[in-house]
Coordinates of C-alpha atoms (C1' of nucleotides) in Angstrom, one line a residue:
Chain U
X1 CA 4.2 14.0 -47.5
X2 CA 1.1 12.2 -48.8
X3 CA 1.0 9.8 -45.8
X4 CA -1.4 7.0 -46.3
X5 CA -4.2 7.7 -43.9
X6 CA -6.4 4.8 -43.2
X7 CA -9.9 6.4 -42.9
X8 CA -12.6 5.1 -40.7
X9 CA -12.0 1.4 -41.1
X10 CA -12.5 0.1 -37.5
X11 CA -11.5 3.4 -36.1
X12 CA -13.8 2.9 -33.2
X13 CA -12.0 -0.3 -32.3
X14 CA -8.7 1.5 -32.1
X15 CA -8.7 2.7 -28.5
X16 CA -5.5 4.3 -27.4
X17 CA -3.8 2.8 -24.5
X18 CA -1.2 4.2 -22.1
X19 CA 1.8 2.4 -20.8
X20 CA -0.1 1.6 -17.7
X21 CA -2.6 -0.6 -19.6
X22 CA 0.2 -2.5 -21.3
X23 CA 1.9 -3.2 -18.0
X24 CA -1.4 -4.4 -16.6
X25 CA -1.8 -6.8 -19.5
X26 CA 1.7 -8.1 -19.0
X27 CA 1.4 -8.7 -15.3
X28 CA -2.0 -10.3 -15.7
X29 CA -0.6 -12.6 -18.3
X30 CA 2.3 -13.4 -16.0
X31 CA -0.1 -14.3 -13.2
X32 CA -2.3 -16.5 -15.5
X33 CA 0.4 -18.5 -17.2
X34 CA 3.5 -18.8 -15.0
X35 CA 2.0 -20.3 -11.9
X36 CA 3.6 -18.3 -9.1
X37 CA 3.3 -19.6 -5.7
X38 CA 0.6 -17.9 -3.7
X39 CA 2.1 -15.3 -1.4
X40 CA 5.0 -14.6 -3.7
X41 CA 6.0 -11.0 -3.3
X42 CA 5.4 -8.8 -6.3
X43 CA 8.0 -6.1 -5.9
X44 CA 7.1 -2.9 -7.7
X45 CA 10.7 -2.0 -8.4
X46 CA 11.6 -5.5 -9.6
X47 CA 8.7 -5.5 -12.1
X48 CA 9.7 -2.1 -13.2
X49 CA 13.3 -3.2 -13.8
X50 CA 12.1 -6.3 -15.7
X51 CA 9.8 -4.3 -18.0
X52 CA 12.3 -1.4 -18.3
X53 CA 9.8 1.1 -17.2
X54 CA 9.5 3.4 -14.1
X55 CA 7.7 2.2 -11.0
X56 CA 4.8 4.6 -11.5
X57 CA 2.9 2.8 -14.2
X58 CA 3.6 -0.5 -12.5
X59 CA 2.1 0.8 -9.3
X60 CA -1.1 1.9 -11.1
X61 CA -1.4 -1.5 -12.9
X62 CA -1.1 -3.2 -9.5
X63 CA -3.9 -1.0 -8.0
X64 CA -6.0 -2.2 -10.9
X65 CA -5.1 -5.8 -10.4
X66 CA -5.9 -5.6 -6.7
X67 CA -9.5 -5.1 -7.5
X68 CA -9.6 -8.3 -9.5
X69 CA -8.6 -10.4 -6.4
X70 CA -5.5 -11.8 -8.1
X71 CA -3.1 -9.8 -5.9
X72 CA -3.4 -8.6 -2.4
X73 CA -2.0 -5.4 -0.9
X74 CA -0.8 -4.5 2.6
X75 CA -0.1 -0.8 3.1
X76 CA 3.7 -0.1 3.3
X77 CA 4.4 -3.8 2.8
X78 CA 3.7 -4.3 -0.8
X79 CA 1.8 -6.6 -3.1
X80 CA 1.6 -10.4 -3.1
X81 CA 0.1 -13.1 -5.2
X82 CA -3.3 -13.8 -3.7
X83 CA -3.4 -16.9 -1.4
X84 CA -4.9 -20.0 -3.0
X85 CA -8.6 -20.6 -2.6
X86 CA -9.2 -22.6 0.5
X87 CA -11.8 -25.3 0.3
X88 CA -14.3 -23.0 1.9
X89 CA -13.6 -20.3 -0.6
X90 CA -13.9 -22.8 -3.4
X91 CA -17.4 -23.6 -2.3
X92 CA -18.1 -19.9 -2.1
X93 CA -16.9 -19.3 -5.6
X94 CA -19.2 -22.0 -6.9
X95 CA -22.1 -20.6 -5.0
X96 CA -21.4 -17.2 -6.5
X97 CA -21.2 -18.8 -10.0
X98 CA -24.5 -20.5 -9.5
X99 CA -26.1 -17.2 -8.6
X100 CA -24.5 -15.2 -11.3
X101 CA -24.3 -17.6 -14.2
X102 CA -27.7 -19.1 -13.5
X103 CA -29.3 -15.6 -13.5
X104 CA -27.3 -14.5 -16.5
X105 CA -28.4 -17.6 -18.5
X106 CA -32.0 -16.7 -17.8
X107 CA -31.5 -13.1 -19.1
X108 CA -29.4 -14.2 -22.1
X109 CA -32.3 -16.4 -23.2
X110 CA -34.1 -13.2 -24.2
X111 CA -31.7 -12.8 -27.1
X112 CA -31.3 -16.5 -27.9
X113 CA -31.6 -16.1 -31.6
X114 CA -28.4 -14.0 -31.8
X115 CA -26.6 -16.1 -29.2
X116 CA -27.2 -19.6 -30.5
X117 CA -24.9 -19.3 -33.5
X118 CA -22.1 -17.8 -31.4
X119 CA -22.4 -20.7 -28.9
X120 CA -22.4 -23.2 -31.8
X121 CA -19.1 -21.7 -33.0
X122 CA -17.7 -21.8 -29.5
X123 CA -18.7 -25.3 -28.9
X124 CA -17.2 -26.4 -32.2
X125 CA -13.9 -24.9 -31.1
X126 CA -14.3 -26.7 -27.8
X127 CA -14.8 -30.0 -29.5
X128 CA -11.8 -29.4 -31.8
X129 CA -9.4 -28.6 -29.0
X130 CA -10.6 -31.5 -26.9
X131 CA -9.7 -33.7 -29.8
X132 CA -6.3 -32.1 -30.0
X133 CA -5.8 -32.7 -26.3
X134 CA -6.8 -36.3 -26.6
X135 CA -4.5 -37.0 -29.5
X136 CA -1.6 -35.4 -27.6
X137 CA -2.3 -37.4 -24.6
X138 CA -2.7 -40.6 -26.6
X139 CA 0.8 -40.0 -28.1
X140 CA 2.1 -39.9 -24.5
X141 CA 3.3 -36.3 -24.9
X142 CA 3.0 -33.9 -22.2
X143 CA 0.5 -31.1 -22.7
X144 CA 2.2 -27.9 -23.5
X145 CA 1.4 -24.9 -21.4
X146 CA 0.2 -23.1 -24.6
X147 CA -2.3 -25.9 -25.3
X148 CA -3.6 -25.9 -21.8
X149 CA -3.9 -22.1 -21.9
X150 CA -5.8 -22.3 -25.2
X151 CA -8.1 -25.0 -23.8
X152 CA -9.1 -22.9 -20.8
X153 CA -9.6 -19.8 -23.0
X154 CA -12.0 -21.7 -25.3
X155 CA -13.8 -23.4 -22.4
X156 CA -14.4 -20.1 -20.7
X157 CA -15.4 -18.4 -23.9
X158 CA -18.6 -20.3 -23.9
X159 CA -19.5 -18.9 -20.5
X160 CA -18.3 -15.5 -21.5
X161 CA -20.6 -15.4 -24.5
X162 CA -23.6 -16.0 -22.3
X163 CA -22.7 -13.1 -20.1
X164 CA -22.2 -11.0 -23.2
X165 CA -25.5 -12.2 -24.5
X166 CA -27.3 -10.6 -21.5
X167 CA -26.2 -7.3 -22.9
X168 CA -26.1 -6.2 -19.3
X169 CA -22.9 -4.2 -18.6
X170 CA -23.1 -4.8 -14.9
X171 CA -23.3 -8.5 -15.2
X172 CA -20.5 -8.5 -17.7
X173 CA -18.3 -6.6 -15.3
X174 CA -19.0 -9.1 -12.6
X175 CA -18.2 -11.9 -14.9
X176 CA -14.7 -10.6 -15.3
X177 CA -14.2 -10.7 -11.6
X178 CA -15.4 -14.3 -11.6
X179 CA -13.3 -15.1 -14.6
X180 CA -10.0 -14.3 -13.0
X181 CA -10.8 -16.4 -10.0
X182 CA -11.9 -19.4 -12.1
X183 CA -8.7 -19.2 -14.1
X184 CA -6.6 -19.1 -10.9
X185 CA -8.5 -22.0 -9.4
X186 CA -7.6 -24.1 -12.4
X187 CA -3.9 -23.6 -11.6
X188 CA -4.3 -25.0 -8.1
X189 CA -7.0 -27.6 -8.9
X190 CA -5.5 -30.1 -11.3
X191 CA -8.6 -30.8 -13.2
X192 CA -10.0 -28.7 -16.0
X193 CA -8.5 -30.5 -19.0
X194 CA -9.2 -34.0 -17.8
X195 CA -13.0 -33.4 -17.9
X196 CA -13.0 -32.1 -21.4
X197 CA -15.5 -34.6 -22.7
X198 CA -18.0 -34.0 -19.9
X199 CA -17.7 -30.3 -20.2
X200 CA -18.4 -30.5 -23.9
X201 CA -21.5 -32.6 -23.3
X202 CA -22.8 -30.2 -20.6
X203 CA -22.2 -27.2 -22.7
X204 CA -24.1 -28.9 -25.5
X205 CA -27.0 -29.4 -23.2
X206 CA -27.0 -25.7 -22.4
X207 CA -26.9 -24.8 -26.1
X208 CA -29.8 -27.2 -26.8
X209 CA -31.8 -25.5 -24.1
X210 CA -31.2 -22.1 -25.6
X211 CA -32.4 -23.5 -29.0
X212 CA -35.6 -24.6 -27.2
X213 CA -36.1 -21.1 -26.1
X214 CA -37.0 -21.8 -22.5
X215 CA -35.0 -19.6 -20.2
X216 CA -35.8 -21.8 -17.2
X217 CA -34.5 -24.9 -18.9
X218 CA -31.4 -23.1 -20.0
X219 CA -30.7 -21.8 -16.5
X220 CA -31.3 -25.2 -15.1
X221 CA -28.8 -26.7 -17.5
X222 CA -26.2 -24.1 -16.6
X223 CA -26.7 -24.7 -12.9
X224 CA -26.4 -28.4 -13.4
X225 CA -23.2 -27.9 -15.3
X226 CA -21.7 -25.7 -12.5
X227 CA -22.7 -28.2 -9.9
X228 CA -21.0 -31.0 -11.8
X229 CA -17.9 -28.9 -12.2
X230 CA -18.0 -28.3 -8.5
X231 CA -18.2 -32.0 -7.8
X232 CA -15.3 -32.8 -10.1
X233 CA -13.2 -30.0 -8.4
X234 CA -14.1 -31.5 -5.0
X235 CA -12.8 -34.9 -6.0
X236 CA -9.6 -33.3 -7.3
X237 CA -9.0 -31.5 -4.1
X238 CA -9.7 -34.6 -2.0
X239 CA -7.3 -36.7 -4.1
X240 CA -4.4 -34.2 -3.8
Chain F
X1 CA 8.1 12.0 26.4
X2 CA 5.6 9.6 28.1
X3 CA 3.1 9.7 25.2
X4 CA -0.1 8.0 26.1
X5 CA 0.0 4.7 24.1
X6 CA -3.3 3.0 23.8
X7 CA -2.4 -0.7 24.0
X8 CA -4.1 -3.5 22.1
X9 CA -7.7 -2.3 22.3
X10 CA -9.0 -3.0 18.9
X11 CA -5.6 -3.3 17.5
X12 CA -6.9 -5.7 14.8
X13 CA -9.3 -3.1 13.6
X14 CA -6.5 -0.5 13.2
X15 CA -5.3 -1.2 9.8
X16 CA -2.7 1.1 8.5
X17 CA -3.6 3.1 5.5
X18 CA -1.5 5.0 3.2
X19 CA -2.2 8.5 1.8
X20 CA -3.7 6.9 -1.3
X21 CA -6.5 5.3 0.7
X22 CA -7.4 8.6 2.4
X23 CA -7.5 10.4 -0.9
X24 CA -9.8 7.6 -2.2
X25 CA -12.2 8.1 0.7
X26 CA -12.3 11.8 0.2
X27 CA -13.0 11.7 -3.5
X28 CA -15.5 8.9 -3.0
X29 CA -17.3 11.0 -0.4
X30 CA -17.2 14.0 -2.7
X31 CA -18.8 12.0 -5.5
X32 CA -21.5 10.7 -3.2
X33 CA -22.6 13.9 -1.5
X34 CA -21.9 16.8 -3.7
X35 CA -23.8 15.9 -6.8
X36 CA -21.5 16.8 -9.6
X37 CA -22.9 17.0 -13.0
X38 CA -22.1 13.8 -15.0
X39 CA -19.3 14.4 -17.4
X40 CA -17.5 16.9 -15.1
X41 CA -13.8 16.6 -15.5
X42 CA -11.9 15.4 -12.6
X43 CA -8.5 17.0 -13.1
X44 CA -5.8 15.1 -11.3
X45 CA -3.7 18.2 -10.7
X46 CA -6.6 20.2 -9.5
X47 CA -7.6 17.5 -6.9
X48 CA -4.0 17.3 -5.9
X49 CA -3.8 21.0 -5.3
X50 CA -7.1 21.0 -3.4
X51 CA -6.0 18.3 -1.1
X52 CA -2.4 19.6 -0.8
X53 CA -0.8 16.4 -2.0
X54 CA 1.1 15.3 -5.0
X55 CA -0.6 14.0 -8.1
X56 CA 0.7 10.5 -7.6
X57 CA -1.6 9.3 -4.8
X58 CA -4.5 11.0 -6.5
X59 CA -3.8 9.1 -9.7
X60 CA -3.9 5.8 -7.8
X61 CA -7.1 6.7 -6.0
X62 CA -8.7 7.4 -9.3
X63 CA -7.6 4.1 -10.8
X64 CA -9.3 2.5 -7.9
X65 CA -12.4 4.5 -8.4
X66 CA -12.5 3.7 -12.0
X67 CA -13.2 0.0 -11.1
X68 CA -16.3 1.1 -9.2
X69 CA -17.9 2.7 -12.2
X70 CA -18.3 6.1 -10.6
X71 CA -15.7 7.7 -12.8
X72 CA -14.6 6.9 -16.4
X73 CA -11.2 7.3 -17.9
X74 CA -10.0 8.0 -21.4
X75 CA -6.3 7.5 -22.0
X76 CA -4.4 10.8 -22.3
X77 CA -7.6 12.7 -21.7
X78 CA -8.3 12.2 -18.1
X79 CA -11.1 11.2 -15.7
X80 CA -14.7 12.3 -15.7
X81 CA -17.7 11.8 -13.5
X82 CA -19.5 8.8 -15.0
X83 CA -22.5 9.7 -17.2
X84 CA -25.9 9.2 -15.7
X85 CA -27.7 6.0 -16.1
X86 CA -29.8 6.0 -19.2
X87 CA -33.2 4.4 -19.0
X88 CA -31.8 1.3 -20.7
X89 CA -29.0 1.1 -18.1
X90 CA -31.4 1.6 -15.3
X91 CA -33.3 -1.5 -16.4
X92 CA -30.0 -3.4 -16.7
X93 CA -29.1 -2.3 -13.1
X94 CA -32.4 -3.7 -11.8
X95 CA -32.0 -6.9 -13.8
X96 CA -28.6 -7.3 -12.2
X97 CA -29.9 -6.6 -8.8
X98 CA -32.7 -9.2 -9.3
X99 CA -30.1 -11.8 -10.1
X100 CA -27.6 -10.9 -7.4
X101 CA -29.8 -10.0 -4.5
X102 CA -32.3 -12.7 -5.3
X103 CA -29.5 -15.3 -5.2
X104 CA -27.8 -13.7 -2.2
X105 CA -31.1 -13.9 -0.3
X106 CA -31.4 -17.6 -0.9
X107 CA -27.9 -18.2 0.3
X108 CA -28.2 -15.9 3.3
X109 CA -31.2 -17.9 4.5
X110 CA -28.8 -20.6 5.5
X111 CA -27.6 -18.4 8.3
X112 CA -31.0 -17.0 9.1
X113 CA -30.7 -17.3 12.9
X114 CA -27.7 -15.0 13.1
X115 CA -29.1 -12.7 10.4
X116 CA -32.7 -12.1 11.7
X117 CA -31.7 -10.0 14.8
X118 CA -29.4 -7.8 12.7
X119 CA -32.2 -7.2 10.2
X120 CA -34.6 -6.4 13.0
X121 CA -32.2 -3.8 14.2
X122 CA -31.7 -2.4 10.7
X123 CA -35.5 -2.3 10.1
X124 CA -36.0 -0.5 13.4
X125 CA -33.6 2.2 12.4
X126 CA -35.4 2.4 9.0
X127 CA -38.7 2.9 10.8
X128 CA -37.2 5.5 13.0
X129 CA -35.6 7.6 10.3
X130 CA -38.8 7.3 8.2
X131 CA -40.7 8.9 11.1
X132 CA -38.1 11.7 11.2
X133 CA -38.5 12.3 7.5
X134 CA -42.2 12.4 7.8
X135 CA -42.1 14.8 10.7
X136 CA -39.7 17.1 8.9
X137 CA -41.9 17.1 5.8
X138 CA -45.0 17.7 7.9
X139 CA -43.4 20.8 9.3
X140 CA -42.9 22.0 5.7
X141 CA -39.2 22.0 6.2
X142 CA -36.8 21.0 3.4
X143 CA -35.0 17.8 4.0
X144 CA -31.4 18.4 4.8
X145 CA -28.8 16.7 2.7
X146 CA -27.5 15.0 5.8
X147 CA -30.9 13.5 6.6
X148 CA -31.3 12.2 3.0
X149 CA -27.8 10.8 3.2
X150 CA -28.6 9.0 6.4
X151 CA -31.8 7.7 5.1
X152 CA -30.1 6.1 2.1
X153 CA -27.4 4.7 4.2
X154 CA -29.9 3.0 6.5
X155 CA -32.0 1.8 3.7
X156 CA -29.1 0.2 1.9
X157 CA -27.8 -1.2 5.2
X158 CA -30.7 -3.7 5.1
X159 CA -29.6 -5.0 1.7
X160 CA -25.9 -5.0 2.8
X161 CA -26.6 -7.1 5.8
X162 CA -28.1 -9.7 3.6
X163 CA -25.1 -9.8 1.4
X164 CA -22.9 -10.0 4.5
X165 CA -25.1 -12.8 5.7
X166 CA -24.2 -15.0 2.8
X167 CA -20.6 -15.0 4.2
X168 CA -19.6 -15.2 0.6
X169 CA -16.7 -12.8 -0.1
X170 CA -17.3 -12.9 -3.9
X171 CA -20.9 -11.8 -3.6
X172 CA -20.0 -9.2 -1.0
X173 CA -17.5 -7.8 -3.4
X174 CA -20.1 -7.6 -6.2
X175 CA -22.5 -6.0 -3.8
X176 CA -20.2 -3.1 -3.4
X177 CA -20.1 -2.6 -7.2
X178 CA -23.9 -2.5 -7.2
X179 CA -24.0 -0.3 -4.1
X180 CA -22.1 2.6 -5.7
X181 CA -24.4 2.5 -8.7
X182 CA -27.5 2.4 -6.6
X183 CA -26.4 5.4 -4.6
X184 CA -25.6 7.3 -7.8
X185 CA -29.0 6.4 -9.3
X186 CA -30.7 7.9 -6.3
X187 CA -29.0 11.3 -7.1
X188 CA -30.5 11.4 -10.5
X189 CA -33.8 9.7 -9.8
X190 CA -35.8 11.9 -7.4
X191 CA -37.5 9.0 -5.6
X192 CA -35.9 7.1 -2.7
X193 CA -37.2 9.0 0.2
X194 CA -40.7 9.5 -0.9
X195 CA -41.3 5.7 -0.9
X196 CA -40.1 5.3 2.6
X197 CA -43.3 3.7 3.9
X198 CA -43.5 1.2 1.1
X199 CA -39.8 0.3 1.5
X200 CA -40.3 -0.4 5.2
X201 CA -43.2 -2.6 4.5
X202 CA -41.4 -4.6 1.8
X203 CA -38.3 -5.0 4.0
X204 CA -40.6 -6.2 6.7
X205 CA -41.9 -8.9 4.4
X206 CA -38.4 -10.0 3.6
X207 CA -37.5 -10.2 7.3
X208 CA -40.7 -12.2 8.0
X209 CA -39.7 -14.6 5.3
X210 CA -36.3 -15.1 6.9
X211 CA -38.0 -15.8 10.2
X212 CA -40.1 -18.5 8.5
X213 CA -36.8 -20.1 7.4
X214 CA -37.8 -20.7 3.8
X215 CA -35.1 -19.5 1.4
X216 CA -37.4 -19.6 -1.6
X217 CA -40.0 -17.4 0.2
X218 CA -37.3 -14.9 1.3
X219 CA -35.8 -14.7 -2.2
X220 CA -39.3 -14.2 -3.7
X221 CA -39.9 -11.4 -1.2
X222 CA -36.6 -9.8 -2.2
X223 CA -37.3 -10.0 -5.9
X224 CA -40.7 -8.6 -5.3
X225 CA -39.2 -5.7 -3.4
X226 CA -36.7 -4.9 -6.2
X227 CA -39.4 -5.1 -8.9
X228 CA -41.5 -2.6 -6.9
X229 CA -38.6 -0.3 -6.5
X230 CA -38.0 -0.6 -10.3
X231 CA -41.6 0.4 -10.9
X232 CA -41.4 3.4 -8.6
X233 CA -38.2 4.5 -10.3
X234 CA -39.8 4.1 -13.7
X235 CA -42.6 6.4 -12.7
X236 CA -40.1 8.9 -11.4
X237 CA -38.2 8.9 -14.6
X238 CA -41.4 9.3 -16.7
X239 CA -42.6 12.2 -14.6
X240 CA -39.4 14.2 -14.9
Chain Q
dC1 C1' -18.7 35.8 -41.7
dC2 C1' -16.9 31.3 -41.7
dT3 C1' -13.2 28.0 -42.0
dT4 C1' -8.5 26.6 -41.3
dC5 C1' -4.2 26.5 -39.4
dA6 C1' -0.6 27.7 -36.1
dT7 C1' 0.5 28.7 -31.5
dC8 C1' -0.2 28.6 -26.7
dT9 C1' -1.9 26.8 -22.5
dA10 C1' -3.5 23.2 -19.5
dT11 C1' -3.4 18.5 -18.5
dC12 C1' -1.9 14.0 -18.6
dC13 C1' 1.8 10.6 -18.5
dT14 C1' 6.3 8.7 -17.4
dA15 C1' 10.7 9.1 -15.1
dT16 C1' 13.7 10.3 -11.3
dA17 C1' 14.8 11.5 -6.4
dG18 C1' 14.6 11.3 -1.5
dG19 C1' 12.4 10.2 3.0
dA20 C1' 9.9 6.6 5.6
dT21 C1' 9.0 1.9 6.6
dA22 C1' 9.8 -3.1 6.6
dT23 C1' 12.9 -6.9 6.4
dT24 C1' 17.2 -9.1 6.8
dT25 C1' 21.8 -9.7 8.4
dG26 C1' 25.2 -9.8 11.7
dG27 C1' 26.8 -9.6 16.4
dC28 C1' 26.3 -9.9 21.3
dA29 C1' 24.8 -11.8 25.6
dC30 C1' 22.9 -15.6 28.0
Chain B
dG1 C1' 23.3 -23.1 20.6
dT2 C1' 19.5 -19.8 21.2
dG3 C1' 17.3 -15.5 21.8
dC4 C1' 17.5 -10.6 21.4
dC5 C1' 19.1 -6.2 19.6
dA6 C1' 21.2 -3.1 16.2
dA7 C1' 22.8 -1.8 11.8
dA8 C1' 22.4 -2.3 6.9
dT9 C1' 19.8 -3.2 3.0
dA10 C1' 15.8 -3.4 0.2
dT11 C1' 11.3 -1.8 -0.7
dC12 C1' 7.5 1.1 -0.5
dC13 C1' 5.5 5.7 -0.6
dT14 C1' 5.2 10.6 -1.8
dA15 C1' 7.0 14.5 -4.2
dT16 C1' 9.0 16.9 -8.1
dA17 C1' 10.4 17.5 -13.0
dG18 C1' 10.1 17.2 -17.9
dG19 C1' 8.3 15.4 -22.3
dA20 C1' 3.9 14.5 -24.8
dT21 C1' -0.8 15.1 -25.9
dA22 C1' -5.4 17.4 -26.0
dG23 C1' -8.0 21.5 -26.1
dA24 C1' -8.3 26.6 -26.6
dT25 C1' -7.2 30.9 -28.5
dG26 C1' -6.3 33.9 -32.2
dA27 C1' -4.9 35.2 -36.8
dA28 C1' -5.0 34.6 -41.7
dG29 C1' -7.3 33.4 -45.9
dG30 C1' -11.4 32.3 -48.6

DNA sequence: CCTTCATCTATCCTATAGGATATTTGGCAC
DNA sequence: GTGCCAAATATCCTATAGGATAGATGAAGG
């Protein structure tokens, strides 16, 4: 008796999750880190055996993943890792980002006061991990998958904070759809870590614009950043 | 024997669908037409009994619906019809539409030549059904659910064509997320049919801008249209 | 009369089983 | 050796069963 009951501390944060959700996280993580060749079959039974669960929750997790665009489904044939983004689709992705993130930046500027300190924090982390990457590279070591993963997470966090700053649940939802595609693109396109310095500078310009309080200036800085990322990605594709 | 086999005619269009997909369509239709009170429980077993299928495909269809925002899920508690859009969320929805549809209109202007005839067709249908609505109202008859449904479909078709005109799969995906929410909003907000004349005029202005070929003008016309719809929706909410 | 606790029912969640479909393997004919 | 067909295997898809959890009902105590 007399079990220690932790009262309300963060009770709202504790949201119960079924097995389905955990399988979803695991498969998502698997798709993000281990770069599977596009078109690889994702056998439901095989995944179920691997994770020691029944096919049912796996099936549901894959239905959910299908809506993110990371996997494709053909009825009665199964799921596959989504094909890589063709050059045309890469352009479309950046067009969509220009629309979405440009607009989101304008809206987020309404709450700039709350947003600026968060972006400062995110940028500081970005600077820090860039330094780490450079040091590792200078020592001639190969960048560990974990480090690359962390770098991408921190880089995207800056963009994510801006979406969150709009306080618009619909835009935040859409940002997640974009997010998965951007992460996937970075697996195929080599770049992403090599342009760390430029990314930091451009993020800094966006932050500065937020400090200024002009939504138009901030949106312009964001659009400029995305266009530059697009250019760097184009060069990478061309050189591969 | 000797079954009549229809050869290749439109074979590409015939895409095989599992039971899961049919259940999805049925539940989606049910959510769109029969206006269920928000918060209504969607029992998996009950739906399965209704449709004479096992719970498994129903469960998968609901997972898919969850991503559209039409239903909400609480682990171990089940699915419910999504709560109605609060005033705040209504504003957020229009903000998101301004960003998305404004941007999409700019991009669609690149392919204006192909788009204009389609929009002309859509607008003609819009005019036609508006006339029908007016006649029905003039006779003092109550508007049938089918007529209202058709009106909404035709109205939204104009917006959908513009998304399709971007030829951007990512934006088209996002438009579907918006579409379900807009349809749902129209169930709660009374307006939508009453402003038929204004909608036709504003759509006409967008079409005219596309004919002119200026992407900025077209985007401005679209944003103006959405802002006006927002205003009309606000008035409706206030008067209820 | 109201609160509290136990029991009971309904529902969700996961696991297992079997039929249906796709894919692969092996063999045969050319 | 190459192309085609058939059987075997693997996989997907739906159905059913049982354990687990949430909500409801009813009784006991204050």
